[in-house]
Short mmCIF file of C-alpha atoms in Angstrom, two decimals:
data_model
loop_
_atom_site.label_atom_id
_atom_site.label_comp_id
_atom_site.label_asym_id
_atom_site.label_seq_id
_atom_site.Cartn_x
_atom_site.Cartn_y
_atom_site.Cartn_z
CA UNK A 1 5.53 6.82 -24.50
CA UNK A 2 3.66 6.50 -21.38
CA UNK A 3 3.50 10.24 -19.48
CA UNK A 4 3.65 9.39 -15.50
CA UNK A 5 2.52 11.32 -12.49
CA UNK A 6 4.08 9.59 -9.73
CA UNK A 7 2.66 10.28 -5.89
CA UNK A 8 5.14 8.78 -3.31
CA UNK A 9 8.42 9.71 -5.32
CA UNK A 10 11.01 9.30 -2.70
CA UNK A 11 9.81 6.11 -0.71
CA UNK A 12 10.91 3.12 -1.07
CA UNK A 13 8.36 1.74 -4.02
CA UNK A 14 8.61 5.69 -5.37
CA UNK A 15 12.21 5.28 -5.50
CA UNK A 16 12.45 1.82 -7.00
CA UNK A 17 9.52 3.18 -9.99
CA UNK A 18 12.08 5.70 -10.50
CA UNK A 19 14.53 3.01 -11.19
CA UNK A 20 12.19 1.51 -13.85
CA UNK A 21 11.38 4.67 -15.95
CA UNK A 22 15.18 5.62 -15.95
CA UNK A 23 15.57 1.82 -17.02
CA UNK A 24 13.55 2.55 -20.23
CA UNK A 25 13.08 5.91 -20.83
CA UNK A 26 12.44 5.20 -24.92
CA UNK A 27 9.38 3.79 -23.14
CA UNK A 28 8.46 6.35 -19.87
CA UNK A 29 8.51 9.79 -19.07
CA UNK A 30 8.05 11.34 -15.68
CA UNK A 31 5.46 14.37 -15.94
CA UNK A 32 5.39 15.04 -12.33
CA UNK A 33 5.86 13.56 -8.89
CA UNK A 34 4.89 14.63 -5.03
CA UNK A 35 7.37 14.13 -2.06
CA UNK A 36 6.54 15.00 1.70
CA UNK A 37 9.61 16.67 3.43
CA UNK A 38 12.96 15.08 1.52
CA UNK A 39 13.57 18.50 -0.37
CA UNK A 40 16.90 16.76 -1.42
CA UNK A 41 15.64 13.58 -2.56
CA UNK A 42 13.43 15.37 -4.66
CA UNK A 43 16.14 18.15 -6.18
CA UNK A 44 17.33 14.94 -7.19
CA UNK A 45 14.60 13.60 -9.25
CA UNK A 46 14.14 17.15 -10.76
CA UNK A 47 17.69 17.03 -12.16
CA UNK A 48 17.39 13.36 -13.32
CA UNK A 49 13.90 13.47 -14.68
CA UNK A 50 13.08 17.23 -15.65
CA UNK A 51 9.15 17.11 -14.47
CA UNK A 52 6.73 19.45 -15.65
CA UNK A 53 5.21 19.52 -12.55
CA UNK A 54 5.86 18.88 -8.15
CA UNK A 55 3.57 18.72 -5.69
CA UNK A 56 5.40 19.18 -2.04
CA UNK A 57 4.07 18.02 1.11
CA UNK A 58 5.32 21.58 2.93
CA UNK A 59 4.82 24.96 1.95
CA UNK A 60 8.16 25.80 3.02
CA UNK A 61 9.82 23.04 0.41
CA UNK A 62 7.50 24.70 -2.34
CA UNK A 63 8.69 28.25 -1.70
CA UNK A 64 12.49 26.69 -2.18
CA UNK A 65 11.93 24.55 -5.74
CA UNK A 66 9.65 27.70 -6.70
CA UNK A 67 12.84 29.83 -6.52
CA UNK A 68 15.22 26.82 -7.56
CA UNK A 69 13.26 25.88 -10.95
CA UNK A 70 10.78 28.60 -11.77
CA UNK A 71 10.06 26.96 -15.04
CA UNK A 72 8.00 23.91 -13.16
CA UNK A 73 4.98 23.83 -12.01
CA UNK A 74 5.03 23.77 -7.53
CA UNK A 75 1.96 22.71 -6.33
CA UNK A 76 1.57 21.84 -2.14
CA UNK A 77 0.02 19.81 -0.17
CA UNK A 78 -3.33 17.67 -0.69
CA UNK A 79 -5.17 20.41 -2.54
CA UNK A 80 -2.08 20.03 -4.71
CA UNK A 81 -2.30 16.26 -5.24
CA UNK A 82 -6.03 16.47 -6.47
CA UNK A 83 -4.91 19.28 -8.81
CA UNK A 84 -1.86 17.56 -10.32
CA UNK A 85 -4.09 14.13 -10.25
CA UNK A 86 -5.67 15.47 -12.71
CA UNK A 87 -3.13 17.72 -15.32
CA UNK A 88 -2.09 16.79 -18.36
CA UNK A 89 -0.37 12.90 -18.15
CA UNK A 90 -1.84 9.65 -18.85
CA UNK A 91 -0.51 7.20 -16.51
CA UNK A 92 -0.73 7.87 -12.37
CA UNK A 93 1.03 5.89 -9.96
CA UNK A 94 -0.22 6.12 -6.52
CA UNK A 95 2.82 5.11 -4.02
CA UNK A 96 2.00 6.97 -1.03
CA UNK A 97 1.29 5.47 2.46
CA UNK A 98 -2.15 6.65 4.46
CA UNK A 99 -5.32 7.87 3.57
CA UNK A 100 -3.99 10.80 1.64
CA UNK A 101 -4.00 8.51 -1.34
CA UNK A 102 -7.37 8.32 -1.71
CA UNK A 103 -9.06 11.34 -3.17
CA UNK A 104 -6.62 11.96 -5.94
CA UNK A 105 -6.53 8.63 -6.85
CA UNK A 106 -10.50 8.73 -7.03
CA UNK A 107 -9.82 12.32 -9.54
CA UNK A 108 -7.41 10.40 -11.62
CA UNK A 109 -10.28 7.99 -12.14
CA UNK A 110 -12.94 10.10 -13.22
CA UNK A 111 -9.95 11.68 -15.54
CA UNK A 112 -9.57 8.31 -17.03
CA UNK A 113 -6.35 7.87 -15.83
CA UNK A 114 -4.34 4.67 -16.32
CA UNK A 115 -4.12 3.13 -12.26
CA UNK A 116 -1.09 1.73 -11.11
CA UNK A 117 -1.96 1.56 -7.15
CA UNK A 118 0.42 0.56 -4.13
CA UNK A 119 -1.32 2.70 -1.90
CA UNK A 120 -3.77 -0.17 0.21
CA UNK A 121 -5.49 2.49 1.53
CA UNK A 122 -7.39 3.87 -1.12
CA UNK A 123 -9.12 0.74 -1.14
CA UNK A 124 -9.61 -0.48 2.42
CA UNK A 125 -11.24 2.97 3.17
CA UNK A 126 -13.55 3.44 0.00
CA UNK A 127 -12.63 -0.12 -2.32
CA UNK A 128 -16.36 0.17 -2.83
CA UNK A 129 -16.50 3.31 -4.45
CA UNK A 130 -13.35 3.09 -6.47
CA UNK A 131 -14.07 0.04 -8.01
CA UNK A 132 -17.29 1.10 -8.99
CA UNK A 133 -15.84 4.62 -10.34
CA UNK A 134 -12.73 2.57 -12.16
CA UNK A 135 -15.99 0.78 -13.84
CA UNK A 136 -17.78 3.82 -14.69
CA UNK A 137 -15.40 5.27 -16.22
CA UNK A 138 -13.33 1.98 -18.21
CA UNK A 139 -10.42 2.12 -15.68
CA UNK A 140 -8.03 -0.70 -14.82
CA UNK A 141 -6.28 -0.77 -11.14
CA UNK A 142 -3.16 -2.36 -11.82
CA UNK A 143 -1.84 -3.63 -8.48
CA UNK A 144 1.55 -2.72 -7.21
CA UNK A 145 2.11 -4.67 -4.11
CA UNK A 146 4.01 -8.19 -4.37
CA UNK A 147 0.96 -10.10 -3.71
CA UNK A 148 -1.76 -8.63 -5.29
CA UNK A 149 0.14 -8.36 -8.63
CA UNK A 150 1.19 -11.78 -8.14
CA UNK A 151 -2.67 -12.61 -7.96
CA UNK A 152 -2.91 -10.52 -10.98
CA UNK A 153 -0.60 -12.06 -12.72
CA UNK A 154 -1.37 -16.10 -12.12
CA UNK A 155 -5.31 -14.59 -13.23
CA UNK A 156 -4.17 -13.98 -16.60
CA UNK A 157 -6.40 -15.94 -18.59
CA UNK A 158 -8.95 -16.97 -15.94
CA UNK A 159 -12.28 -15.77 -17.37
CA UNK A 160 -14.74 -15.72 -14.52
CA UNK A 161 -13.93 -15.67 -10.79
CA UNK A 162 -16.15 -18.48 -10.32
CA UNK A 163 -13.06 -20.31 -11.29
CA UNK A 164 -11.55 -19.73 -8.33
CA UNK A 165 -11.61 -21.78 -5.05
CA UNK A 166 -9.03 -19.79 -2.99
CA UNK A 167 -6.44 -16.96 -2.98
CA UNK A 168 -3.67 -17.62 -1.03
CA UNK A 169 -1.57 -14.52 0.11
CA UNK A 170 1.17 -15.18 1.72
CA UNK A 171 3.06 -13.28 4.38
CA UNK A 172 7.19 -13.09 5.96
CA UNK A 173 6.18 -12.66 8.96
CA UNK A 174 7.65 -9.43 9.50
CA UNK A 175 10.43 -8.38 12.11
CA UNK A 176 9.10 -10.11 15.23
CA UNK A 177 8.03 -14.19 13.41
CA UNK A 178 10.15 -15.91 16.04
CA UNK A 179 9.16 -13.41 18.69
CA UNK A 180 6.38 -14.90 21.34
CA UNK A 181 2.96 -12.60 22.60
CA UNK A 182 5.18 -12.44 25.63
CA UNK A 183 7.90 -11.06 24.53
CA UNK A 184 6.82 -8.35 22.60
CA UNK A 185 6.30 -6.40 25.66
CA UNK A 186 9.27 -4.87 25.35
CA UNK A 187 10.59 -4.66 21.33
CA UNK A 188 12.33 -1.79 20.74
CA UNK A 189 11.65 0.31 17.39
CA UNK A 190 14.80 -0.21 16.06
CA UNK A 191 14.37 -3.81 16.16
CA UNK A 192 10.71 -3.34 14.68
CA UNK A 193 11.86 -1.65 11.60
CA UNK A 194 14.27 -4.51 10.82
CA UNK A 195 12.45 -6.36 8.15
CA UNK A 196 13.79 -10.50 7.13
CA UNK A 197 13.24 -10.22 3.48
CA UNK A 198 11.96 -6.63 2.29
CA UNK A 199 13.18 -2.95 2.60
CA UNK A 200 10.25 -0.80 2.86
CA UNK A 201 9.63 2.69 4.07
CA UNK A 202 9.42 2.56 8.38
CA UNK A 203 4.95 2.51 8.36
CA UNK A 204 4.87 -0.46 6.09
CA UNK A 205 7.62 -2.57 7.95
CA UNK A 206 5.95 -1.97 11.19
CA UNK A 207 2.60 -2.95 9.60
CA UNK A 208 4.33 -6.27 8.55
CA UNK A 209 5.26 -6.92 12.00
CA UNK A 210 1.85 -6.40 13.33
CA UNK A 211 0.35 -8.25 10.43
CA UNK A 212 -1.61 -5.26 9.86
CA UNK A 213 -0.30 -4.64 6.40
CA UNK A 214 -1.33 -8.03 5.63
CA UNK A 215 -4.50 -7.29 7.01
CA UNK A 216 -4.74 -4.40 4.47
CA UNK A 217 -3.78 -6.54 2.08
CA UNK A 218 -6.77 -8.76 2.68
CA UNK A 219 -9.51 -6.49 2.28
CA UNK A 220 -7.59 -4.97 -0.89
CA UNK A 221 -7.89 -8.01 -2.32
CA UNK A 222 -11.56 -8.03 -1.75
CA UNK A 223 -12.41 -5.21 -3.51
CA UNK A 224 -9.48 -5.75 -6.56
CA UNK A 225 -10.73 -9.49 -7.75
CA UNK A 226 -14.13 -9.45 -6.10
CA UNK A 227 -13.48 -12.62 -4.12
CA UNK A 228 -15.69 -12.68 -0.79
CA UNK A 229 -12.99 -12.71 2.23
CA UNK A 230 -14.42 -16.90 3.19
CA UNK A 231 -12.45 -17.61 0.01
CA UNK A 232 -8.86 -15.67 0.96
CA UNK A 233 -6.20 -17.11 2.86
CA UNK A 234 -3.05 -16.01 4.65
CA UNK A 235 -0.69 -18.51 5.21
CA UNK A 236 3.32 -17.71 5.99
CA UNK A 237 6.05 -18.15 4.34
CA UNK A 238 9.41 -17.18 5.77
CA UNK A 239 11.15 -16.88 1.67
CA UNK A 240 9.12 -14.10 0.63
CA UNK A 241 9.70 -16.30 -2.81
CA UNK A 242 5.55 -17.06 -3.88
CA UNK A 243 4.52 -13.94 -3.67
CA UNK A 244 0.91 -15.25 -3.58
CA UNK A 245 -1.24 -17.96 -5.28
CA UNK A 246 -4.61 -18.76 -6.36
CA UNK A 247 -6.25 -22.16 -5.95
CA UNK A 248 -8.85 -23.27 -9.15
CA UNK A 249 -12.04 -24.57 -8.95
CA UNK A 250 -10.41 -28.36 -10.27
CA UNK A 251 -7.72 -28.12 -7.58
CA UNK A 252 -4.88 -26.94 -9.37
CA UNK A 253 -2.60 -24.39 -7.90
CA UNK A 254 -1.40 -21.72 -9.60
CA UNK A 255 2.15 -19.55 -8.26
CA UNK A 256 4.16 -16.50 -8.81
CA UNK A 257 7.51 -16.88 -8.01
CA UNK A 258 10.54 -14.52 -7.89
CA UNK A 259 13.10 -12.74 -6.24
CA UNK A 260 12.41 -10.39 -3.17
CA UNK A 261 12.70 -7.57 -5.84
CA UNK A 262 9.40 -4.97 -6.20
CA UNK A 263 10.73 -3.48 -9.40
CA UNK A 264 9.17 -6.67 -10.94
CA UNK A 265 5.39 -6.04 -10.37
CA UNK A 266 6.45 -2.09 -10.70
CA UNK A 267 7.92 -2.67 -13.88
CA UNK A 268 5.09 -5.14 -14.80
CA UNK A 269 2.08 -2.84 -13.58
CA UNK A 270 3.92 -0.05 -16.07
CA UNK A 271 3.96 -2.40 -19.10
CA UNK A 272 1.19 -4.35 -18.90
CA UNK A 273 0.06 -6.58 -20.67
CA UNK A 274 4.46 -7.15 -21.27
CA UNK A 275 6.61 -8.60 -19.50
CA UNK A 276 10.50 -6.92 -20.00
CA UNK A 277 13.50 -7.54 -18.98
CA UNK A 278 14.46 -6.02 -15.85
CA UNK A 279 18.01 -4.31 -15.67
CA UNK A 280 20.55 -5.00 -13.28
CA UNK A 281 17.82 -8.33 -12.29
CA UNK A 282 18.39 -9.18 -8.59
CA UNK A 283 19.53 -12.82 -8.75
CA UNK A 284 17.58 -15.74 -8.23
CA UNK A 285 17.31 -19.56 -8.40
CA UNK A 286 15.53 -22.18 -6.89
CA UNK A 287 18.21 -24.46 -6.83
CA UNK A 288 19.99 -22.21 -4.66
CA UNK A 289 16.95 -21.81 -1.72
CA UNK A 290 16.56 -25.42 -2.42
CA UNK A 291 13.64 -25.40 0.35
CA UNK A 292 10.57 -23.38 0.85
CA UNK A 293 8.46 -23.24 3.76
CA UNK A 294 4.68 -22.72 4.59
CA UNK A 295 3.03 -22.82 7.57
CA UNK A 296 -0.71 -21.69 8.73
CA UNK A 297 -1.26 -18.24 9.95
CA UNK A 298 -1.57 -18.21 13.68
CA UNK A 299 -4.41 -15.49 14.79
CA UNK A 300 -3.72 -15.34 18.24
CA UNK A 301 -0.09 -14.04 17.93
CA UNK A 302 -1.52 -11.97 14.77
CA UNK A 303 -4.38 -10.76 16.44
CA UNK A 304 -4.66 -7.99 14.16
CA UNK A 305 -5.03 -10.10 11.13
CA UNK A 306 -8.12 -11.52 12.02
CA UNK A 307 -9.11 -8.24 13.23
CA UNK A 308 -8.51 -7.47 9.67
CA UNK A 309 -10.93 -10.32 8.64
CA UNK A 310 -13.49 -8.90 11.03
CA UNK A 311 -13.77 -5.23 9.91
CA UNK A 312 -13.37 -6.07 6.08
CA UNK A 313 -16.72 -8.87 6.60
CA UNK A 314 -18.46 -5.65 8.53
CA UNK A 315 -17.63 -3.53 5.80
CA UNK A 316 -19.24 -0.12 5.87
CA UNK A 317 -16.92 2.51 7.68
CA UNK A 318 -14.81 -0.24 9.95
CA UNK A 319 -11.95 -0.45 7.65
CA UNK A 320 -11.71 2.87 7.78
CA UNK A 321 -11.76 3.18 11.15
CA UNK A 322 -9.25 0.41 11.51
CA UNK A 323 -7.00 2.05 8.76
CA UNK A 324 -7.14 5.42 10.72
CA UNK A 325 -6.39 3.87 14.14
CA UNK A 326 -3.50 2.62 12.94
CA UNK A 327 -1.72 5.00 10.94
CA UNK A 328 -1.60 7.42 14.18
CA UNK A 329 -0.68 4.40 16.07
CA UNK A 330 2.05 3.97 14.39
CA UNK A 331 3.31 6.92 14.03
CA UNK A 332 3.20 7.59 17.64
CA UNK A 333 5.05 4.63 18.22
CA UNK A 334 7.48 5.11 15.74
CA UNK A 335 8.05 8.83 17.58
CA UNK A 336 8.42 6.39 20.88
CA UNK A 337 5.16 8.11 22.46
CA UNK A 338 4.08 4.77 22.92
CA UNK A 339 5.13 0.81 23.24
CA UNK A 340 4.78 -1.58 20.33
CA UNK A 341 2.08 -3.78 21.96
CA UNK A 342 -0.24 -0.33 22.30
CA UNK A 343 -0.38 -0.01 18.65
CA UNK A 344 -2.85 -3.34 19.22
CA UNK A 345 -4.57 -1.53 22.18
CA UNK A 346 -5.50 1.55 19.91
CA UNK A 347 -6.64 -0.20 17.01
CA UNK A 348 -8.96 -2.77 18.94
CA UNK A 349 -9.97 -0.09 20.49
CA UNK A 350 -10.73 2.44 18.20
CA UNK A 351 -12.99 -0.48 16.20
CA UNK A 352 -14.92 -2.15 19.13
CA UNK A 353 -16.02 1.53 19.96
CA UNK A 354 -16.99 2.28 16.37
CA UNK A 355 -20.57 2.72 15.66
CA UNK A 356 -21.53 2.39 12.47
CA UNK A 357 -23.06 5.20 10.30
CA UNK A 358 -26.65 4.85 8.86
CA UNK A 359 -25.90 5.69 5.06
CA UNK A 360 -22.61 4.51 3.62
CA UNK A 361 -21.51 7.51 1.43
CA UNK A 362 -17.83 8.39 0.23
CA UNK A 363 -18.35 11.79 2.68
CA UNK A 364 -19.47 9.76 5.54
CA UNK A 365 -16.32 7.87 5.36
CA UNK A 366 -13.90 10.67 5.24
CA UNK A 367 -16.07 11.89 8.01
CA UNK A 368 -15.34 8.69 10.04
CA UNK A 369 -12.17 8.81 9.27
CA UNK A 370 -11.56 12.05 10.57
CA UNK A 371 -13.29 11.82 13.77
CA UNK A 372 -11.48 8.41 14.02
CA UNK A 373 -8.54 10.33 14.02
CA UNK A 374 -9.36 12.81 16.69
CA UNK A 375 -10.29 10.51 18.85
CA UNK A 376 -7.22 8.68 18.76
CA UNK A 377 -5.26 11.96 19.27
CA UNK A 378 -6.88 12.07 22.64
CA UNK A 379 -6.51 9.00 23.77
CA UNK A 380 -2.49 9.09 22.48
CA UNK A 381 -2.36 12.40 25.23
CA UNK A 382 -2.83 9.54 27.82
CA UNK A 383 -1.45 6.49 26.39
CA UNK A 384 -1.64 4.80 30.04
CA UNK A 385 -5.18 4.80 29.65
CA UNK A 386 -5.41 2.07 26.69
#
């Protein structure tokens, strides 16, 4: 019986991990979970799941559950993450968006925690440091995201990474594929958040439009196989069907194919090294798509991407600065404080501004991260001025 604290509960990856523990529950129990603001969503999971423990994002939905279920433990806001990080469970699931992610996943570590991790974050602003604190300590990351567990999972039995010639992540598209530089001008965000292949919580589907999820994605991989970024590729691929590939060192390629489903490497991540049936499996066949397509990434309409490329190769504090830029870029334009095409405009600029510090240091990058963020807050008081 694996005992699970699960950040993230009622997104769309929380949600569908839900789905999975109720799916076995001879196998899973859920010790605890955080939400942000859906106070119903998570009454829900209370009633369903009978937790131990909550962490809520608002002190105002803490002061509620405290009266509704005195017999659990309410813990609130970040403080509260790196407290429940580290209670008394053995397996934490990190499925949170933003940089919040990062300091309880770095507790759970040093509590020799199993990892399951969907939250990019953690390791675009610090992959450095967690990797090396997951070593320390014996830890396994066990990758969450559609591509990176299809990496994982294609790696099975590859002993040493000198193996490898290529990894080969593959990307939708997002909302706006058949969209020209021109006419993004004027997207609206409804049409943003309308995704071709995936439903995912509003940041991450605006990231996949931008290509700056995939940009994430890049520098996650980085730091999860230790594969220099010369050696990764993005190429699209409009079926969302190979979730990724890796190329050997003879030449031969090696997929993961599968339905546009993420309680597969959920499910997979939670019983690792098994593979288990999934109930109520989305259906799929080959024979029915009867053609895939590839096609090579284009960095000029995904400028971000390679911007992506460029702060991961920097390393040092520019992912986080990139990572920071556009989380409150996004969420301005999500609150319509800004157009799509400025979401571009802040992160470029936030990163061509960016000097880098003289000692890389896990403080110094929360520090850069924070100023990041001011900064950006100013300049989102005068959007015109991008």
């Amino acid at each position: 019986m694996k005992s699970i604290f699960l950040m993230g509960a009622t997104g769309s990856v929380g949600e569908q991990t839900l789905e999975v523990l109720a799916s076995y529950p001879q196998r899973f129990s859920l010790y605890g979970f955080s939400f942000f603001s859906q106070l119903e969503k998570a009454r829900e999971i209370i009633h369903r799941f009978s937790p131990v423990l909550v962490v809520a994002g608002e002190e105002e939905s803490a002061e509620c559950l405290k009266k509704e279920f005195p017999t659990i433990r309410i813990l609130t806001g970040e403080n509260g993450l790196e407290e429940a990080a580290v209670s008394n469970y053995n397996f934490f699931v990190n499925a949170i968006t933003g940089s919040r992610g990062l300091l309880p996943t770095l507790a759970a570590i040093r509590k020799k925690k199993e990892i399951a991790l969907a939250n990019k974050e953690t390791l675009v602003m610090a992959g450095d440091f967690i990797m090396s604190e997951a070593k320390k300590y014996g830890v396994t990351i066990l990758p969450l995201d559609s591509e990176h567990s299809a990496i994982f999972q294609v790696m099975q039995g590859i002993s040493a990474p000198s193996q490898i010639r290529k990894m080969v992540i593959t990307a939708s598209g997002g909302s706006f594929r058949d969209v020209t530089r021109a006419e993004l001008s004027s997207v609206t965000k409804e049409a943003a958040l309308t995704h071709p292949n995936w439903s995912m919580g509003e940041k991450i589907t605006i990231d996949s439009s931008s290509m700056v999820n995939k940009g994430l994605e890049v520098i996650e991989a980085h730091h999860l196989f230790g594969i220099s970024y010369d050696q990764i590729e993005v190429i699209l691929h409009r079926e969302s069907v190979v979730h990724s590939m890796i190329e050997l060192a003879d030449g031969a390629i090696l997929a993961q194919l599968g339905a546009s489903d993420m309680r597969q490497p959920i499910q997979y991540a939670l019983t690792y090294p098994e593979h288990l049936p999934i109930k109520e499996e989305t259906a799929f066949s080959l024979v029915d798509l009867a053609q895939l397509h590839f096609a090579p990434m284009d960095y000029e309409r995904f400028p971000m991407l390679a911007l992506a490329f460029y702060v991961g190769k920097r390393g040092g504090t520019f992912p986080a600065v990139y990572n920071a830029a556009n989380e409150l870029a996004v969420e301005a334009f999500l609150n319509e404080k800004i157009s799509y095409l400025q979401i571009e405009d802040v992160i470029k600029k936030a990163v061509s501004e960016h000097v880098e510090v003289e000692k890389l240091t896990l403080e110094n990058i929360l520090t850069v991260d924070q100023k990041t963020r001011e900064k950006v807050e100013r300049w989102l008081t005068c959007p015109q001025e991008l």
